[in-house]
XYZ file of C-alpha atoms in Angstrom:
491
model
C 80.297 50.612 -45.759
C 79.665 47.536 -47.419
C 79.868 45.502 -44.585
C 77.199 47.692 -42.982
C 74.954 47.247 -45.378
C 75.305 43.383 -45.813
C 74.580 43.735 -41.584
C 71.805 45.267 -42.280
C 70.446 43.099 -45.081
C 71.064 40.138 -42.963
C 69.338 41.964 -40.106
C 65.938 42.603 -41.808
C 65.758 39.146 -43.175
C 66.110 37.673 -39.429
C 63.885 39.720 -38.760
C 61.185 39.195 -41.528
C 61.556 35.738 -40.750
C 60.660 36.002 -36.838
C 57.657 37.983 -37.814
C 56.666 35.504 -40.445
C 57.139 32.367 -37.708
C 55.595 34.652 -34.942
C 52.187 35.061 -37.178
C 52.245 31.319 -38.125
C 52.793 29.975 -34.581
C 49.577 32.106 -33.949
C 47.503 30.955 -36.714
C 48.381 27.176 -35.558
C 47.251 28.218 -31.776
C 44.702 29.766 -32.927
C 43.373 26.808 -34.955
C 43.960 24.419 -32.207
C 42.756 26.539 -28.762
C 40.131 24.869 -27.097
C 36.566 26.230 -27.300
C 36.554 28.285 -24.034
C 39.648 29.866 -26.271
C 37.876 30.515 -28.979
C 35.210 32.364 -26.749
C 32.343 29.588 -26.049
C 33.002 26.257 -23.402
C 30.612 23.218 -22.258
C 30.611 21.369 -19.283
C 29.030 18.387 -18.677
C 26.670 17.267 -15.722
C 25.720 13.449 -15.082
C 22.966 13.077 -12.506
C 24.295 9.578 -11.660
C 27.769 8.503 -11.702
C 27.059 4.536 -11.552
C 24.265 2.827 -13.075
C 22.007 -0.866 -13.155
C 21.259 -2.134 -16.654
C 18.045 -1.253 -17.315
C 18.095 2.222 -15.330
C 18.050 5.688 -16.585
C 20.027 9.052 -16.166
C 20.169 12.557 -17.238
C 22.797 14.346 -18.870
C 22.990 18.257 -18.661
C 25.534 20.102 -21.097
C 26.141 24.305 -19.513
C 27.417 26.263 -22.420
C 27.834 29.704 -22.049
C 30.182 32.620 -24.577
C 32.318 35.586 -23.544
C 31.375 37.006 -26.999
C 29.236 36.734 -29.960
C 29.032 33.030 -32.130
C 27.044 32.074 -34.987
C 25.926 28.830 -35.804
C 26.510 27.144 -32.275
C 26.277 23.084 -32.610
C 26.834 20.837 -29.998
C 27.461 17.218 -30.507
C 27.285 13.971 -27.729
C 28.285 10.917 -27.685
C 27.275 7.607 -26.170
C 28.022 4.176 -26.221
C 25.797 2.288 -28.822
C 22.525 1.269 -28.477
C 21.770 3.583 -25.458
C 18.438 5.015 -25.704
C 18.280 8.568 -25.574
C 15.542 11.077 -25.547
C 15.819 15.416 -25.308
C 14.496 16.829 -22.401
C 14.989 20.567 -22.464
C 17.022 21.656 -25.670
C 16.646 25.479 -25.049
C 15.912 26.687 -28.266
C 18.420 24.678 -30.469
C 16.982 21.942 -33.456
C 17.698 18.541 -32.279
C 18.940 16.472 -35.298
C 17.377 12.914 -34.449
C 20.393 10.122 -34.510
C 18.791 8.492 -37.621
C 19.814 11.394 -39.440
C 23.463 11.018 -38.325
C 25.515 7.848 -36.908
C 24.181 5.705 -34.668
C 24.859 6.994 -31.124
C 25.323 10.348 -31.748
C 23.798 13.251 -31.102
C 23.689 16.733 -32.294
C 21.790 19.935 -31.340
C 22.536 22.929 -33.437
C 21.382 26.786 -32.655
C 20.534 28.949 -35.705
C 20.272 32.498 -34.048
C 23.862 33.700 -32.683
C 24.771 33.115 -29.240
C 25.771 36.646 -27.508
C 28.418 37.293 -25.731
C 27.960 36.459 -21.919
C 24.634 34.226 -22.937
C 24.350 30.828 -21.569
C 22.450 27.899 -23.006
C 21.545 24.471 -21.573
C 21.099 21.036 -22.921
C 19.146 18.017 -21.232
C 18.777 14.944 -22.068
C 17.718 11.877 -20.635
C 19.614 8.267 -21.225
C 18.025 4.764 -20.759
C 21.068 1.685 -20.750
C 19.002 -1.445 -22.053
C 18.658 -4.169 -19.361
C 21.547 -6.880 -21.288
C 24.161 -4.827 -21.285
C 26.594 -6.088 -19.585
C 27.988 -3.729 -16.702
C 31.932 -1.783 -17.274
C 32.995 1.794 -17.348
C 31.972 3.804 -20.485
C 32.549 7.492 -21.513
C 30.254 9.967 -23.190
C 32.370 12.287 -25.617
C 31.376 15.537 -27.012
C 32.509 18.569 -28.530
C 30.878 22.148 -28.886
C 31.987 24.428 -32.180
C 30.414 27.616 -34.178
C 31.176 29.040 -37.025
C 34.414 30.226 -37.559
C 35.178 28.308 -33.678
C 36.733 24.717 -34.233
C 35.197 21.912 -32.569
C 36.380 22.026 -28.855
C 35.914 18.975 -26.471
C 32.685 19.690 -23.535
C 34.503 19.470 -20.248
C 33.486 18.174 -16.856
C 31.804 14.590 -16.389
C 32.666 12.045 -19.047
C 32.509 8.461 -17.146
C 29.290 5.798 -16.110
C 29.759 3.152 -14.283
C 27.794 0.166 -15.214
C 27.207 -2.454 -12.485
C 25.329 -5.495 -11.272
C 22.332 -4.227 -9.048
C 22.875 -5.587 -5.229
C 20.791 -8.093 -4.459
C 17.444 -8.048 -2.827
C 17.706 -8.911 0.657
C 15.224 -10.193 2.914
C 14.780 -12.478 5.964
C 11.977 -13.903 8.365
C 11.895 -15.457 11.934
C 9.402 -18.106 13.289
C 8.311 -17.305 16.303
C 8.351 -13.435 16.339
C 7.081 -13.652 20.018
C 7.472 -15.657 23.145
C 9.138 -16.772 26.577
C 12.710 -16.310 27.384
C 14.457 -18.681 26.653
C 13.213 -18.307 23.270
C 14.343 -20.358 20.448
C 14.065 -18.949 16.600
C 14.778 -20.269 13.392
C 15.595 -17.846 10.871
C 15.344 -18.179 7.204
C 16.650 -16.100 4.113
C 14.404 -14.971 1.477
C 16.486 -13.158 -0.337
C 15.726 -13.038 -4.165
C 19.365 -13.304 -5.822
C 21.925 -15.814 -5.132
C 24.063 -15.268 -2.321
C 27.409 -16.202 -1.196
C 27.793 -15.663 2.430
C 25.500 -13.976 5.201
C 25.991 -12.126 8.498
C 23.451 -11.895 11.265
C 23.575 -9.994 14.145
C 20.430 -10.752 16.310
C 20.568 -8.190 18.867
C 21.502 -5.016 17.192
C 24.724 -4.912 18.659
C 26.861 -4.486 15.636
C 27.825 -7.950 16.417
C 28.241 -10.506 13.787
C 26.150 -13.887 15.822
C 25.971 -16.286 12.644
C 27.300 -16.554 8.797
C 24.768 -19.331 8.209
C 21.658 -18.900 5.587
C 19.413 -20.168 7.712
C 20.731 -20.127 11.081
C 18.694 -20.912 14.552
C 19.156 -18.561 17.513
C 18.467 -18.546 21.208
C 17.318 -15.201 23.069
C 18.171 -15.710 26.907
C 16.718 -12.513 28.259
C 14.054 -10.458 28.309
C 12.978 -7.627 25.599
C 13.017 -6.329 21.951
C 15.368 -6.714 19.282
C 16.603 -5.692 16.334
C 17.888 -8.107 13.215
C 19.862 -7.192 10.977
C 21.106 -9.445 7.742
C 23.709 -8.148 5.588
C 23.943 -10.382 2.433
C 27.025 -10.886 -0.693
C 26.796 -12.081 -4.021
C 30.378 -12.346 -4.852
C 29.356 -10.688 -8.541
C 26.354 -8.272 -7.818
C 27.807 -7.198 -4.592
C 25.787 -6.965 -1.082
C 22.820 -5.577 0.617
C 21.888 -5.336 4.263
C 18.138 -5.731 5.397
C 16.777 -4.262 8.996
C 14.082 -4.894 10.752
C 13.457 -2.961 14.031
C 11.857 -4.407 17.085
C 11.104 -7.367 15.111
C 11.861 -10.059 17.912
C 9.816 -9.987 21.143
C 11.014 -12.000 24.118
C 9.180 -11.880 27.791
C 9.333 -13.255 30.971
C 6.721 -15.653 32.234
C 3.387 -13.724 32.899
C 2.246 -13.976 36.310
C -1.714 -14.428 35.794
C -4.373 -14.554 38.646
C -7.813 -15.980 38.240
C -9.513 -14.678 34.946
C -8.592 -10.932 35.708
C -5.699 -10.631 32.734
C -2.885 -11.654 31.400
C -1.864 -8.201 31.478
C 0.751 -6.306 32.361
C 2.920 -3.353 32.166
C 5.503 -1.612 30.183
C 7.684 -3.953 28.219
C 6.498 -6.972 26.548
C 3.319 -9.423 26.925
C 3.079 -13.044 27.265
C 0.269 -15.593 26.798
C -1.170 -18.861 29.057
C -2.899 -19.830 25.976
C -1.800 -23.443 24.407
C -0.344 -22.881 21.274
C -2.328 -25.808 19.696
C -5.617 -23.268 20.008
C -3.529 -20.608 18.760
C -4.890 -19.801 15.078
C -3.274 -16.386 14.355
C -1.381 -14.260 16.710
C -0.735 -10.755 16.096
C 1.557 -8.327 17.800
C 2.236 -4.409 18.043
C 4.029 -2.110 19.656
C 3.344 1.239 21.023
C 4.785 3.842 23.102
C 2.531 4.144 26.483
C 2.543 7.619 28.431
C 0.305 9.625 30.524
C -1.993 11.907 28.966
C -0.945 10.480 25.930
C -3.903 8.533 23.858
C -2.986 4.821 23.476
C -4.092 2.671 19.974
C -2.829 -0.791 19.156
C -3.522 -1.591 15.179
C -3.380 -4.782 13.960
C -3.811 -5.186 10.259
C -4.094 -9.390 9.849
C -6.680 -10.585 6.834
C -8.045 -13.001 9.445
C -7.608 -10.808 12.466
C -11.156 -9.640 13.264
C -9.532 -7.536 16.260
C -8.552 -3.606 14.727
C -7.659 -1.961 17.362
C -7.026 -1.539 20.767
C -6.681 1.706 22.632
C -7.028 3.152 26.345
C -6.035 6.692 27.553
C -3.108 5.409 30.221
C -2.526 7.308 33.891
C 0.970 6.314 33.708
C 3.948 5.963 32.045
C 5.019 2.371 30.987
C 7.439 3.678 27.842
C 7.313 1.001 25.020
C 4.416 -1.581 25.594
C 3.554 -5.033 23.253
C -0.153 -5.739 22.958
C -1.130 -9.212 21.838
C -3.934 -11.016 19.591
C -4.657 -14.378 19.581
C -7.555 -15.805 17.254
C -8.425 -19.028 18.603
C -9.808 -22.032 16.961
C -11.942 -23.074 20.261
C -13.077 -21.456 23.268
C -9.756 -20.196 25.448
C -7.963 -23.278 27.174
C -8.072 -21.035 30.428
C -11.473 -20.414 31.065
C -14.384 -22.547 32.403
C -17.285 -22.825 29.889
C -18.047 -21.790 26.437
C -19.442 -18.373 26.368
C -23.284 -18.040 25.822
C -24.936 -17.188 22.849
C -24.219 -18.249 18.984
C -20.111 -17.714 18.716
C -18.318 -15.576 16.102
C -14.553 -15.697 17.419
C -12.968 -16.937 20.460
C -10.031 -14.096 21.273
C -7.186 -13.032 23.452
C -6.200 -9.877 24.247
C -3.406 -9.089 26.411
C -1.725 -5.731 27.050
C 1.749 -5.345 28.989
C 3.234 -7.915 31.510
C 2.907 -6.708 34.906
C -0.939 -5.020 35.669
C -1.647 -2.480 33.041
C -4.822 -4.017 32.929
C -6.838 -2.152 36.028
C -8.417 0.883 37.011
C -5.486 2.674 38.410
C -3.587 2.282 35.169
C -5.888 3.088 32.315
C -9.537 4.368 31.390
C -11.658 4.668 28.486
C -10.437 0.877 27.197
C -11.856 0.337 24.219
C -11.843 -2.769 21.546
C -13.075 -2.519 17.769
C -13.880 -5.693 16.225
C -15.260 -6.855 12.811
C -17.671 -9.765 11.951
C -18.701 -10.745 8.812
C -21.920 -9.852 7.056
C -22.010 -13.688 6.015
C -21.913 -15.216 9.476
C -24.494 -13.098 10.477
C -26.768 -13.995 7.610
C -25.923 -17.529 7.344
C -26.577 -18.206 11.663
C -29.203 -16.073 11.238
C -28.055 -13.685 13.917
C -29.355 -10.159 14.568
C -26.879 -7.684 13.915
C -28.296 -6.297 17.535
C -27.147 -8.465 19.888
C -23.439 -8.888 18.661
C -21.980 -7.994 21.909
C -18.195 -8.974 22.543
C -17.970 -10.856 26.136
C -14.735 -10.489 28.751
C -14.114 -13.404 30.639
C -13.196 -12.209 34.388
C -13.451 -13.418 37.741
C -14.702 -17.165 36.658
C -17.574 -15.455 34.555
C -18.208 -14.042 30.892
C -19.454 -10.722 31.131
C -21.305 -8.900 28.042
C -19.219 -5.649 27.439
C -21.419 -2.595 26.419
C -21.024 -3.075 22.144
C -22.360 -0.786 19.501
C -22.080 -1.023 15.938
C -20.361 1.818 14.487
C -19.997 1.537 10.714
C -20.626 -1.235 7.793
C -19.714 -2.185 4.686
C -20.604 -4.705 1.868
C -18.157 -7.152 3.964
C -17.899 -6.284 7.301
C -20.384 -4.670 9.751
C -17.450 -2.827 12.346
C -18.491 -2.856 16.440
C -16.957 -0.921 19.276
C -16.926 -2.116 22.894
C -16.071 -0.751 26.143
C -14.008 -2.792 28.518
C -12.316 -2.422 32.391
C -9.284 -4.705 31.222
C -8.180 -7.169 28.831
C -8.148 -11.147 29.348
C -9.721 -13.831 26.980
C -12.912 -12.780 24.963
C -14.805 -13.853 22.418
C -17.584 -12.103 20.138
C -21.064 -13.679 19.947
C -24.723 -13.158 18.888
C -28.380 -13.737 19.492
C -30.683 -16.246 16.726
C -33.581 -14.559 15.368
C -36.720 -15.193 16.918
C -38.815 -16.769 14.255
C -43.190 -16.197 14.753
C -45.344 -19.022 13.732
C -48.604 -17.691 12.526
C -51.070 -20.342 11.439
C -53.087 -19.347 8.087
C -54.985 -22.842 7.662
C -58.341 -21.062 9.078
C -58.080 -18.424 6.620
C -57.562 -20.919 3.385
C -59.777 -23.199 5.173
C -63.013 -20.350 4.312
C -61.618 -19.886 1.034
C -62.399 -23.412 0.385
C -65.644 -22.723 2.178
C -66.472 -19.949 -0.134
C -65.532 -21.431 -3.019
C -66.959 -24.780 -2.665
C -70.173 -22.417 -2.232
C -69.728 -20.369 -5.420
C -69.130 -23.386 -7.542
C -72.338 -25.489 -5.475
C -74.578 -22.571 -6.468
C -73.361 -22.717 -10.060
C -74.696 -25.917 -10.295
C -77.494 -25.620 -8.370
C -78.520 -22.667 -11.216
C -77.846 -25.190 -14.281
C -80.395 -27.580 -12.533
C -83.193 -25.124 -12.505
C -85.536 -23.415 -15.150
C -84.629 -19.945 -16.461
C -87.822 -18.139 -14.662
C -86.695 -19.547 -11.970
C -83.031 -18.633 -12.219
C -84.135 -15.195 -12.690
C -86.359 -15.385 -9.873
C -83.863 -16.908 -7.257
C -81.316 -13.758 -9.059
C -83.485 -11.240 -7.905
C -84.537 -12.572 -4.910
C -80.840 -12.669 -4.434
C -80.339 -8.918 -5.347
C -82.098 -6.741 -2.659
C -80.894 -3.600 -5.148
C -82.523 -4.760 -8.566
C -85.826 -5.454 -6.190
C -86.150 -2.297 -5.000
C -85.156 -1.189 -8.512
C -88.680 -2.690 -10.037
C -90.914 -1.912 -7.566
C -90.116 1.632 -7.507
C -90.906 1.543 -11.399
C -94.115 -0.149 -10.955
C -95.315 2.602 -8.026
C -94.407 5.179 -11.391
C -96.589 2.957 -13.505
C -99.255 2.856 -11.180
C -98.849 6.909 -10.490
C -99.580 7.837 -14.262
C -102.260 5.740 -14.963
C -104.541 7.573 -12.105
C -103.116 11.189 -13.355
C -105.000 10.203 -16.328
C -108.234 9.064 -14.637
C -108.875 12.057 -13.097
């Protein structure tokens, strides 16, 4: 029996002593669960994984509770001297980082968060421009009252990098003959360590020089690309479209064009007369309504548009401002001269009736030319040279401004033109007669003047009344009133 009952003694302490490590194993979990544990959990949302010094990017904290906390606070973290700023801080007081450490910031909530609420946090982060680029975390926890701090889950990292440098290219020319020989230069802003062109848009890699030179053999339109390192900031790749224009050898007859068809255009003119050329390109079907635009400071050409009867696909239209009169016509064209221009459309005889209709050209000319040649804004008309002749093209003026007055003209095609004007027609009227008798009369006013001072006073008044038919007639009428009363009394 004794044995039994030392079993049994034995048997409740074990047991006691399970229940008492049982209970403190909980109390230890409890104390150390993680928030979502404890009934509340954050995650964390960064709108922009890397980042350039000097950039900005939000931050949104989720925080939602499967049942009823008091005194929510949530706390961040960020690297020092970030600049931060709230953005939405759904009803919580945001403690300003002065108040606090340096870098860290707290938003606390003093009504309760119920159960199956959610609250979010936004704030926005600025990295200052010399910091130097890494990886850095953003820490935070989320805790309530009686709820132990818990860490906020999801995204934690930024990575801070070089930006990629600025690339940028340009060719000289952008236009001409096959075979057509460019030099290409780099403008790109940052330092670079290597290059790779590819001139055709092939994928092709053609040069790794910075400023290479490159030959186009054939025909058509092309597309450059430049893809550019820095061995620190990393690379950057630049396109440009349709930015190289190569065409056969126009075929041009007489002064009809220059013209041509689908595909590219070419020029006759010398390029010594050449001021500014201009190009653009346009898709060209029928039905469709055609409009060239170039946008040059010193182009005084705008626009160029036609409705076309067929389809030529994708067409180049060319403007050349010349310094002189064309090198492929015969004379100067008549009238006072604004702008010597060529205009050519196609390569192969888009320029005629059977192709387009409704041609149109609208020019600009400045208000001072036409005030300083004294030219009448009237008779700007913009000439066509064709068929060994310059031919005025029906031109209105359509709009002005304080600069520019803005003309439209109709034309059958389009070869070398050039926009001129009429001189004023100044009227001589001769005014010496007129000043000549108002000499006359006052020579006479200032001889009878005289003539008065030389005379007595009876006779000045004399020669005044004489000289006044009115006061005459004045006295004589009073003397026949005189003469009236003094018989009335007689009789």
């Amino acid at each position: 029996m004794n044995f039994i009952k030392a079993f049994r003694t034995k048997s409740r302490i074990k047991l006691s002593g399970f229940i008492s490590s049982f209970v403190l194993i909980f109390l230890l979990a409890w104390t150390t669960l993680p928030a979502s544990a404890a009934g509340i959990e954050a995650s964390r949302e960064v709108s922009a994984e890397t980042v350039y010094p000097g950039e900005s990017f939000t931050v949104a904290v989720h925080i939602k509770a499967d049942q009823n906390v008091e005194a929510l606070m949530l706390d961040e973290n960020l690297p020092g001297g970030w600049q931060v700023s709230q953005s939405e801080n759904n009803g919580a007081a945001f403690q300003e980082i002065s108040i606090f450490k340096a870098s860290t910031l707290e938003w606390i909530w003093v009504e309760n968060l119920s159960a199956g609420e959610e609250k979010t946090v936004v704030y926005n982060v600025t990295v200052p421009s010399n910091f130097e680029p890494g990886n850095f975390t953003i820490s935070g926890t989320i805790s309530g009252y009686s709820v132990p701090p818990a860490p906020v889950g999801g995204f934690s990292k930024v990575i801070l990098a070089y930006p990629p440098p600025e690339v940028d290219f340009s060719a000289n020319p952008l236009l001409g003959i096959a075979p057509l020989v460019i030099q290409f230069t780099d403008l790109s802003s940052s330092n670079l360590d290597s290059w790779e062109w590819d001139f055709d848009g092939n994928g092709n890699i053609e040069s790794k020089e910075k400023n290479p030179v490159y030959t186009y053999e054939n025909p058509g339109t092309y597309t450059v690309t430049l893809k550019a390192t820095n061995n620190t900031y990393g690379n950057n790749t630049r396109i440009k479209t349709g930015y190289i224009t190569v065409t056969e050898k126009p075929s041009i007859s007489g002064g009809s064009g220059g013209s041509g068809g689908g595909g590219g255009a070419g020029s006759p003119e010398s390029t010594r007369n050449i001021e500014l050329k201009e190009i653009s390109n346009e898709q060209v079907f029928k039905g469709t309504h055609t409009c060239f635009t170039f946008k040059g400071g010193k182009n005084e050409i705008m626009t160029v548009e036609f409705d076309p009867k067929k389809n030529f696909g994708k067409t180049t239209a060319i403007v050349e401002m010349l310094k002189n009169t064309s090198s492929i016509v015969k004379d100067p064209a008549p009238g006072t001269v604004y702008r010597n221009v060529n205009v050519w459309v196609g390569n192969s005889g888009i320029s005629s009736p059977q192709n387009l209709e409704n041609a149109r050209i609208n020019f600009r000319v400045k208000r001072t030319w036409v005030t300083e040649e004294e030219v009448s804004k009237d008779t700007v008309t913009l000439y066509r040279y064709s068929e060994g002749s310059w031919n005025p093209l029906p031109t209105a003026l359509s709009r002005e401004d304080e600069i520019y007055l803005y003309f439209t003209a109709e034309t059958p095609g389009f070869s070398p033109f050039a926009i001129s004007g009429t001189k004023k027609e100044i009227q001589s009227v001769d005014i010496s007669p007129v000043r000549t008798g108002e000499n006359l009369t006052l020579n006479e006013e200032k001889t009878s003047g005289e003539e008065k001072q030389e005379i007595p006073a009876s006779n000045v008044e004399k020669e005044e009344k004489r000289s006044s038919p009115g006061l005459e007639a004045a006295f004589a009428a009073a003397e026949l009133l005189v003469l009236y009363g003094v018989l009335n009394k007689k009789r």
